[in-house]
Short mmCIF file of C-alpha atoms and ligand atoms in Angstrom, two decimals:
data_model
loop_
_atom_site.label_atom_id
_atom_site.label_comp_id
_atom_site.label_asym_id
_atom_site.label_seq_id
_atom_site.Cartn_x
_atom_site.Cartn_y
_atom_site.Cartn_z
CA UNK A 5 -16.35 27.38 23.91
CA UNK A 6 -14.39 28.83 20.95
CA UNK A 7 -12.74 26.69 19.11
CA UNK A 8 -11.90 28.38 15.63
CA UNK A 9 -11.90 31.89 13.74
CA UNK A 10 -12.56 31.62 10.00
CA UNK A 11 -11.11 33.51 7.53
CA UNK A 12 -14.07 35.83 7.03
CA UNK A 13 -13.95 36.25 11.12
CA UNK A 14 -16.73 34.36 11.81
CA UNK A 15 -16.26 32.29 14.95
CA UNK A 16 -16.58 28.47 15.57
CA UNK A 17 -18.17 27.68 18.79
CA UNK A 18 -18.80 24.23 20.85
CA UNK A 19 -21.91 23.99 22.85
CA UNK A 20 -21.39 23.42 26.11
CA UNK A 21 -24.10 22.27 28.68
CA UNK A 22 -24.29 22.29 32.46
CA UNK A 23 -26.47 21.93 35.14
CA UNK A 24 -25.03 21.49 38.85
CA UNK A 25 -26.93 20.44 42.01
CA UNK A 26 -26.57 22.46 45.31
CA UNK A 27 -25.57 19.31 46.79
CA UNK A 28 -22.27 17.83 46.14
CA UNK A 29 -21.75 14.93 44.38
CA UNK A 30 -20.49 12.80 41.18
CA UNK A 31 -19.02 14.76 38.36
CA UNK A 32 -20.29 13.35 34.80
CA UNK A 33 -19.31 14.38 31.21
CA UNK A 34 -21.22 13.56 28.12
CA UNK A 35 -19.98 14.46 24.65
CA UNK A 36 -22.04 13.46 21.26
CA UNK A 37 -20.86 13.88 17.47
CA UNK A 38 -17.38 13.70 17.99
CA UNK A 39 -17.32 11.83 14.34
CA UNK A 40 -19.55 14.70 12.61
CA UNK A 41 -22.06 12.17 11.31
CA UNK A 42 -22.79 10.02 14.15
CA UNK A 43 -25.81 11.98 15.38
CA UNK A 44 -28.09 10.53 17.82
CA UNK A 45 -25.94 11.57 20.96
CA UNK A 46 -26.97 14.91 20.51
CA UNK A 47 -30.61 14.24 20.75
CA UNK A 48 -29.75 11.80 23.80
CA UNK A 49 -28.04 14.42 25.74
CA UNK A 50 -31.03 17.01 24.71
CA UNK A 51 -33.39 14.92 26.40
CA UNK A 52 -31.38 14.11 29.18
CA UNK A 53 -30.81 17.81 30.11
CA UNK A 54 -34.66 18.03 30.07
CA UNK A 55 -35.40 15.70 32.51
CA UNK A 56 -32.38 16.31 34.79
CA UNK A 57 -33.33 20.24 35.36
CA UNK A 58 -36.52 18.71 37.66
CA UNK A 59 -34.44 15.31 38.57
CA UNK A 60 -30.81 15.87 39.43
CA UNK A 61 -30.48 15.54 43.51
CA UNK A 62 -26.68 15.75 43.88
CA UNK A 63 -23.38 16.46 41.79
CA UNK A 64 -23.12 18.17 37.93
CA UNK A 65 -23.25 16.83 34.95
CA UNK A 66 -21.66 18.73 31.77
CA UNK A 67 -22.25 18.02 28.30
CA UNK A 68 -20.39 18.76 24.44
CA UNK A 69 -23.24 17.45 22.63
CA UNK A 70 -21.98 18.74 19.47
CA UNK A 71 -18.42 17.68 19.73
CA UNK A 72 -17.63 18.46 16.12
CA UNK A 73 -20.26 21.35 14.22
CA UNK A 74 -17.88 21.30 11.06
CA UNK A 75 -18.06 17.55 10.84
CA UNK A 76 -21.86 17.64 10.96
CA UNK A 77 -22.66 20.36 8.78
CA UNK A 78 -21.40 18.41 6.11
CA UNK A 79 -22.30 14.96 7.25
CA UNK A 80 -19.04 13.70 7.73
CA UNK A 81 -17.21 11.62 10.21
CA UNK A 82 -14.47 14.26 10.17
CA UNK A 83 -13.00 17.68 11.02
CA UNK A 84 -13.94 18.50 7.02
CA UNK A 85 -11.58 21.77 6.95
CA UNK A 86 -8.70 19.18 7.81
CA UNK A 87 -10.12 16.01 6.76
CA UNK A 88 -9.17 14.66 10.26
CA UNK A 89 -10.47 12.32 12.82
CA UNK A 90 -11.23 13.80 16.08
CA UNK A 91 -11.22 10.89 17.72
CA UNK A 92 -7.80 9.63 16.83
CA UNK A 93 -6.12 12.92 17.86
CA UNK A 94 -6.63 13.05 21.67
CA UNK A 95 -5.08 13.92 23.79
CA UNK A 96 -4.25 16.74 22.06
CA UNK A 97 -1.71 19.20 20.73
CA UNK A 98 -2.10 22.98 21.92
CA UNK A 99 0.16 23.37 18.81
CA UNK A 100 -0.67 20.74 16.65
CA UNK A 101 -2.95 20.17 13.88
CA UNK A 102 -6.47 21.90 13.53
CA UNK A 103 -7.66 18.72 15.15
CA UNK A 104 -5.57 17.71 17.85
CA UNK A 105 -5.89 22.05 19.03
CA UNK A 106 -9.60 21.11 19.43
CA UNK A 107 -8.82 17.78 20.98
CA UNK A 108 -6.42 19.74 23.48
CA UNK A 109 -9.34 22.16 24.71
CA UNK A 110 -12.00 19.77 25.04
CA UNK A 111 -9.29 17.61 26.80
CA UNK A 112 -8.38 20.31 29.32
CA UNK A 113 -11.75 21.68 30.28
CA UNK A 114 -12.88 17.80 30.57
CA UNK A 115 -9.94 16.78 32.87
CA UNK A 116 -10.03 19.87 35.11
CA UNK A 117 -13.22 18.87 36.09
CA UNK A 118 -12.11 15.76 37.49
CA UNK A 119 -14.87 13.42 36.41
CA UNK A 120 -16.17 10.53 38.23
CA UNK A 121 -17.51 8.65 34.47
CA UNK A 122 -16.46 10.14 30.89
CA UNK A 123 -19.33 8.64 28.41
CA UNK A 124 -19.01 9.62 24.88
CA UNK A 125 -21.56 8.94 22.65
CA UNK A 126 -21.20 7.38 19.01
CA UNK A 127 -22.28 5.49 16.42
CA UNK A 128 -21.92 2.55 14.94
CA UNK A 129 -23.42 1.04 11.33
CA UNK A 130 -26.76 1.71 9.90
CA UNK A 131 -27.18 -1.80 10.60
CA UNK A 132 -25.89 -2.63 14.56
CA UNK A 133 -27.13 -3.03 17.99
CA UNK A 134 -26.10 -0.87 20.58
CA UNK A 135 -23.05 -1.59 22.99
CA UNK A 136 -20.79 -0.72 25.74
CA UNK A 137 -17.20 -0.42 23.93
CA UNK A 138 -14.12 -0.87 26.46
CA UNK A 139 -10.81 0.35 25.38
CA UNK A 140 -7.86 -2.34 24.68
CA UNK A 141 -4.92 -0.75 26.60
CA UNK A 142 -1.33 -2.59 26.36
CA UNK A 143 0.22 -0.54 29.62
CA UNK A 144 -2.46 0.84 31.84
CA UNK A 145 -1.67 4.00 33.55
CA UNK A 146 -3.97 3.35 36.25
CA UNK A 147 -5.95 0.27 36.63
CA UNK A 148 -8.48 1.62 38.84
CA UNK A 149 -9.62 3.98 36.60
CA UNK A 150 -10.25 0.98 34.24
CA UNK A 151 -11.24 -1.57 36.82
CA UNK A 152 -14.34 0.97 37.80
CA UNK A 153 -15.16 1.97 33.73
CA UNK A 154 -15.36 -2.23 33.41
CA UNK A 155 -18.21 -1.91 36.61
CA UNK A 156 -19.91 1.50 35.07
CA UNK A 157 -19.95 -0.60 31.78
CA UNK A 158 -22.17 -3.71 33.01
CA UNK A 159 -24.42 -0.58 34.70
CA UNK A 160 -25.33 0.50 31.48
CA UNK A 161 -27.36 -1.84 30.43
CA UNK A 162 -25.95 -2.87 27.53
CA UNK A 163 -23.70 -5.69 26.04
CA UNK A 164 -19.97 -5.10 27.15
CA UNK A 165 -17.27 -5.05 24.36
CA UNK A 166 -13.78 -5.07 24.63
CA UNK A 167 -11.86 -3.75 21.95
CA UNK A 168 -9.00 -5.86 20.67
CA UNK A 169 -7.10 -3.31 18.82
CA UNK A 170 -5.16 -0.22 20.71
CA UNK A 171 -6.52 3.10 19.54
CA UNK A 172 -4.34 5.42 20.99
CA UNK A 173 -5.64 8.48 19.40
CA UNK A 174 -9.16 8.05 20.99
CA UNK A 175 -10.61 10.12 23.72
CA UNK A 176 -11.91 7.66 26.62
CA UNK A 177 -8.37 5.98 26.14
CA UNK A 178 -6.88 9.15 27.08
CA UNK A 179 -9.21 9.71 29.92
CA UNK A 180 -8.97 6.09 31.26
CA UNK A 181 -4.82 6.65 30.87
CA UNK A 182 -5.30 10.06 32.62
CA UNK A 183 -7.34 8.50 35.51
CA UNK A 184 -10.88 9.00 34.49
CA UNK A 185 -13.09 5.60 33.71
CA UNK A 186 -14.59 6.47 30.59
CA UNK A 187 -16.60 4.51 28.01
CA UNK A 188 -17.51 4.63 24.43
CA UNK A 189 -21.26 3.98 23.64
CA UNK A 190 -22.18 2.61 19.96
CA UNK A 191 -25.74 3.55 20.23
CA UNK A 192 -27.13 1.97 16.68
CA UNK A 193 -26.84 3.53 13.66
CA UNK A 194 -25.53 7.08 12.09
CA UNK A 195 -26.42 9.54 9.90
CA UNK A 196 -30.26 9.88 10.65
CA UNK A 197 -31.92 10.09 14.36
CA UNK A 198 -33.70 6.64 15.29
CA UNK A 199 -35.58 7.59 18.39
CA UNK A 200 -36.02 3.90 19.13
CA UNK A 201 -31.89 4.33 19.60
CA UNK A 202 -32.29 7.55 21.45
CA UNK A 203 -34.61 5.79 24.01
CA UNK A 204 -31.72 3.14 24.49
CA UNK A 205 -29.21 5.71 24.76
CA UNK A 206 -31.21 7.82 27.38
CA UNK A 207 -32.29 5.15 29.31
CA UNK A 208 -28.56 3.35 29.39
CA UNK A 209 -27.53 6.95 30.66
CA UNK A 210 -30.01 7.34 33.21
CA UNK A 211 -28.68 4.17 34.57
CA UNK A 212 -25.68 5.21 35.45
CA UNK A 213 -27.13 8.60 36.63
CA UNK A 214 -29.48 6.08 39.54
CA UNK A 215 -26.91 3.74 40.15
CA UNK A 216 -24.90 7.05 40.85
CA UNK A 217 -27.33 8.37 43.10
CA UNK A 218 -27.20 11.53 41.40
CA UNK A 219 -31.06 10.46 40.63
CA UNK A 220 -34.27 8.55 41.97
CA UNK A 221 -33.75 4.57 40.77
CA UNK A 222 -35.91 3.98 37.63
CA UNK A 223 -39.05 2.16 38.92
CA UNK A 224 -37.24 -0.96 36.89
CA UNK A 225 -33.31 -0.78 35.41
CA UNK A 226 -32.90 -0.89 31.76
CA UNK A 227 -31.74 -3.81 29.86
CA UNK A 228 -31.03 -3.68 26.46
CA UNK A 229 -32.82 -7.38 25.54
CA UNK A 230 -30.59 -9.75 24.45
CA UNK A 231 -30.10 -13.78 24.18
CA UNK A 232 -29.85 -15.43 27.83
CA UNK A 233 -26.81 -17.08 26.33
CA UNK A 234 -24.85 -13.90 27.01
CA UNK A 235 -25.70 -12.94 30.04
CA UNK A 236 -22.33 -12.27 32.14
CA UNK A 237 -19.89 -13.25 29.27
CA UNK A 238 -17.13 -11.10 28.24
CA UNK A 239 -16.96 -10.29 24.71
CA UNK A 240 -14.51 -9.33 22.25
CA UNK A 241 -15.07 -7.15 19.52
CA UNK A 242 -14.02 -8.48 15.93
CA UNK A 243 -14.22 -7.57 12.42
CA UNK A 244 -14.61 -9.94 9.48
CA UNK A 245 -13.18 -8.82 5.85
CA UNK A 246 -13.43 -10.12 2.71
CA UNK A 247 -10.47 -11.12 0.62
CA UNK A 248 -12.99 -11.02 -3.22
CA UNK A 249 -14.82 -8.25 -4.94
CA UNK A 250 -18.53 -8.48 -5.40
CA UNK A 251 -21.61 -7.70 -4.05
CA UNK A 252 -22.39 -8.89 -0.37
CA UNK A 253 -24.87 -10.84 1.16
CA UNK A 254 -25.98 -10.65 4.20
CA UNK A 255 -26.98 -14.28 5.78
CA UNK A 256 -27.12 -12.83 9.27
CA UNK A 257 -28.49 -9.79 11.43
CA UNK A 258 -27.52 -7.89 14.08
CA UNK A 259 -28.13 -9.42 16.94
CA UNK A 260 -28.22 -12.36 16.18
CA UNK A 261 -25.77 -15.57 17.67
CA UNK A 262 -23.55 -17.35 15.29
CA UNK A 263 -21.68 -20.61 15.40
CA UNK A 264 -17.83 -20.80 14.71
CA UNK A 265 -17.92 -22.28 11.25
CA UNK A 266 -21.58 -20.86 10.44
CA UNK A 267 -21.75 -19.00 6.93
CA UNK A 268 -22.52 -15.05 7.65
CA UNK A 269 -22.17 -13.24 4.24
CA UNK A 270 -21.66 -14.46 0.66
CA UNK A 271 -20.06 -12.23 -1.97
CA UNK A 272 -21.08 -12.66 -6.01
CA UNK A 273 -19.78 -11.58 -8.53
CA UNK A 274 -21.77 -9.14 -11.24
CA UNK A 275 -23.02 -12.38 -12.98
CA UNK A 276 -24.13 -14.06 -10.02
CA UNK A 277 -21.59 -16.52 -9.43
CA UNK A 278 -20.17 -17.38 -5.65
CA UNK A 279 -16.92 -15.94 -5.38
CA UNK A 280 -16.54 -16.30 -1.24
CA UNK A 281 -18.83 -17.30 2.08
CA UNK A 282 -17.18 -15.95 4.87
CA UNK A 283 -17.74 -17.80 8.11
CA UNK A 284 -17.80 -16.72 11.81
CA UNK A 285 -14.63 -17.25 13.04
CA UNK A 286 -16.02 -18.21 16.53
CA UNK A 287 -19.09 -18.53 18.35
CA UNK A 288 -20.34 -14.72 19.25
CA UNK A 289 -22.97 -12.61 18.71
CA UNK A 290 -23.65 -10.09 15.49
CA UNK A 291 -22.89 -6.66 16.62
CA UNK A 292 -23.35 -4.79 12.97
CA UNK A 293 -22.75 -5.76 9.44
CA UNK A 294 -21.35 -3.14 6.24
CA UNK A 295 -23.49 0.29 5.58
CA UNK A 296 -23.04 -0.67 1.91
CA UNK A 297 -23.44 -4.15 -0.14
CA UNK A 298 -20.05 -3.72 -2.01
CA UNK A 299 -16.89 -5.93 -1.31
CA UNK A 300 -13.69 -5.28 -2.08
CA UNK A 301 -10.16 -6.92 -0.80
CA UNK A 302 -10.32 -6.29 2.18
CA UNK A 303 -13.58 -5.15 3.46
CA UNK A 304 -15.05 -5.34 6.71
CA UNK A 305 -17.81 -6.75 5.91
CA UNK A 306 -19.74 -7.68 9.60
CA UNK A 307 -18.63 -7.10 13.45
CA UNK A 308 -18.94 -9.35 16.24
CA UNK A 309 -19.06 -9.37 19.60
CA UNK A 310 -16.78 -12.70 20.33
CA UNK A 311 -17.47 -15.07 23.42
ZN1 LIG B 22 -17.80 7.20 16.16
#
């Protein structure tokens, strides 16, 4: 799909992927890289694709697994020409900004296609475990589409986390408010492809793809493993700043559970002397901590999934 011609003519292009079954069935969109550094999804929908051209029994599935070339070319969580984020500029603008144009066409080709599950593939920290991320919507449009992306979110596998902040600009919030469960996937961390993560990611995926019919059931679901404490709660995602400058560290790791009151990071200054311990606020579990040991006013230092 074109999306862009340069000044020296040369055209920008998103991959698009497809493969449809003779038999009718569920309609399912996956879309990877939409922040330009957040690579894995790609390889995840790659190896999906292989294994659905001798697996798929019923329905399509479609695929942008490189949601934003420009973005990854340079390594960078934006449109770089604009220095924009994709994923705050949905649903779109056919004559808006270079961003929300792009948003508007993957938008439209998405939505036409009436999809029974939206997943879109990110990542989180280099440090993070992988999750199911629900949007926080004040006025829902139409609760059944979010109703059935809460189900399709406990089918994935993974660790179900509601946002508590309204990003209006992002793309499965658009879908949900358009009618379309969709969920965001943090699948571990950016920049570089873990295949450990990719496995997750693939296997999460083909979850869905079973519980949908639209394949044969694995011979045993995937689980991503995680402390029997948490099975069935609801969690709430939260970030934790710091309010001193130093250098952070880290007293806890992804993953792990945390106490309300329990120390998580401490932040020194150059000479060594304690300047802050910041402590959970609640009892939850570690979802990710900073890419980068340097605190300022104000920054988030860890994330956690909140009972
Ligand atoms: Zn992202």
């Amino acid at each position: 799909m074109k999306i862009l011609t340069a000044p020296d003519l040369s055209r920008r292009q998103l991959p698009l992927m497809s493969i449809e079954s003779a038999n009718p069935g569920p309609v399912i969109w996956l879309t990877a890289c939409v922040h330009g550094d957040e690579v894995s999804g790609i390889v995840m929908i790659q190896e999906i694709f292989k294994n659905l051209r001798r697996t798929l029994l019923k329905g399509a599935v479609y695929a942008f697994p490189l949601v934003n070339p420009i973005g990854f070319e340079t390594s960078s969580r934006y449109i770089t020409l604009s220095e924009e984020d994709l994923n705050r500029s949905f649903p779109g603008k056919k004559d808006g900004t270079l961003s929300e144009r792009i948003a508007d066409q993957i938008f439209s080709i998405v939505t036409k296609s009436k999809p029974t599950l939206v997943l879109d593939l990110h990542n989180d920290w280099i440090r993070s475990i992988p999750f199911a991320f629900l949007d926080y919507i004040e006025n829902i449009a139409h609760p059944d589409a979010y109703e059935k992306t809460k189900v399709f979110s406990k089918k994935t596998g993974l660790l179900p986390v509601f946002d508590t902040e309204e990003v209006k600009g992002c793309f499965s919030y658009n879908l949900i408010q358009k009618g379309i469960p969709s969920l965001t996937l943090e699948l571990g961390e950016p920049y570089v492809i873990n295949e450990k993560s990719v496995d997750v990611g693939v296997k999460s995926i083909m979850n869905i793809l079973a519980d949908l019919e639209m394949i044969k059931p694995p011979a045993e679901l995937f689980s991503f493993p995680m402390p029997e404490a948490l099975k069935d709660k609801t969690l709430k995602y939260i970030y934790q700043n710091s309010s001193t400058s130093g250098i952070i560290r880290f007293l806890v790791k992804p993953g792990e559970l945390v106490k309300k009151g329990q120390p998580v990071a401490r932040i020194y200054n150059a000479f060594g002397k304690l300047e802050e311990t910041i402590a959970a606020l609640n009892d939850s579990i570690v979802l990710g901590h900073s890419d980068y040991s340097v605190s300022f006013p104000g920054t988030s230092v860890m994330s956690f999934g909140q009972f």
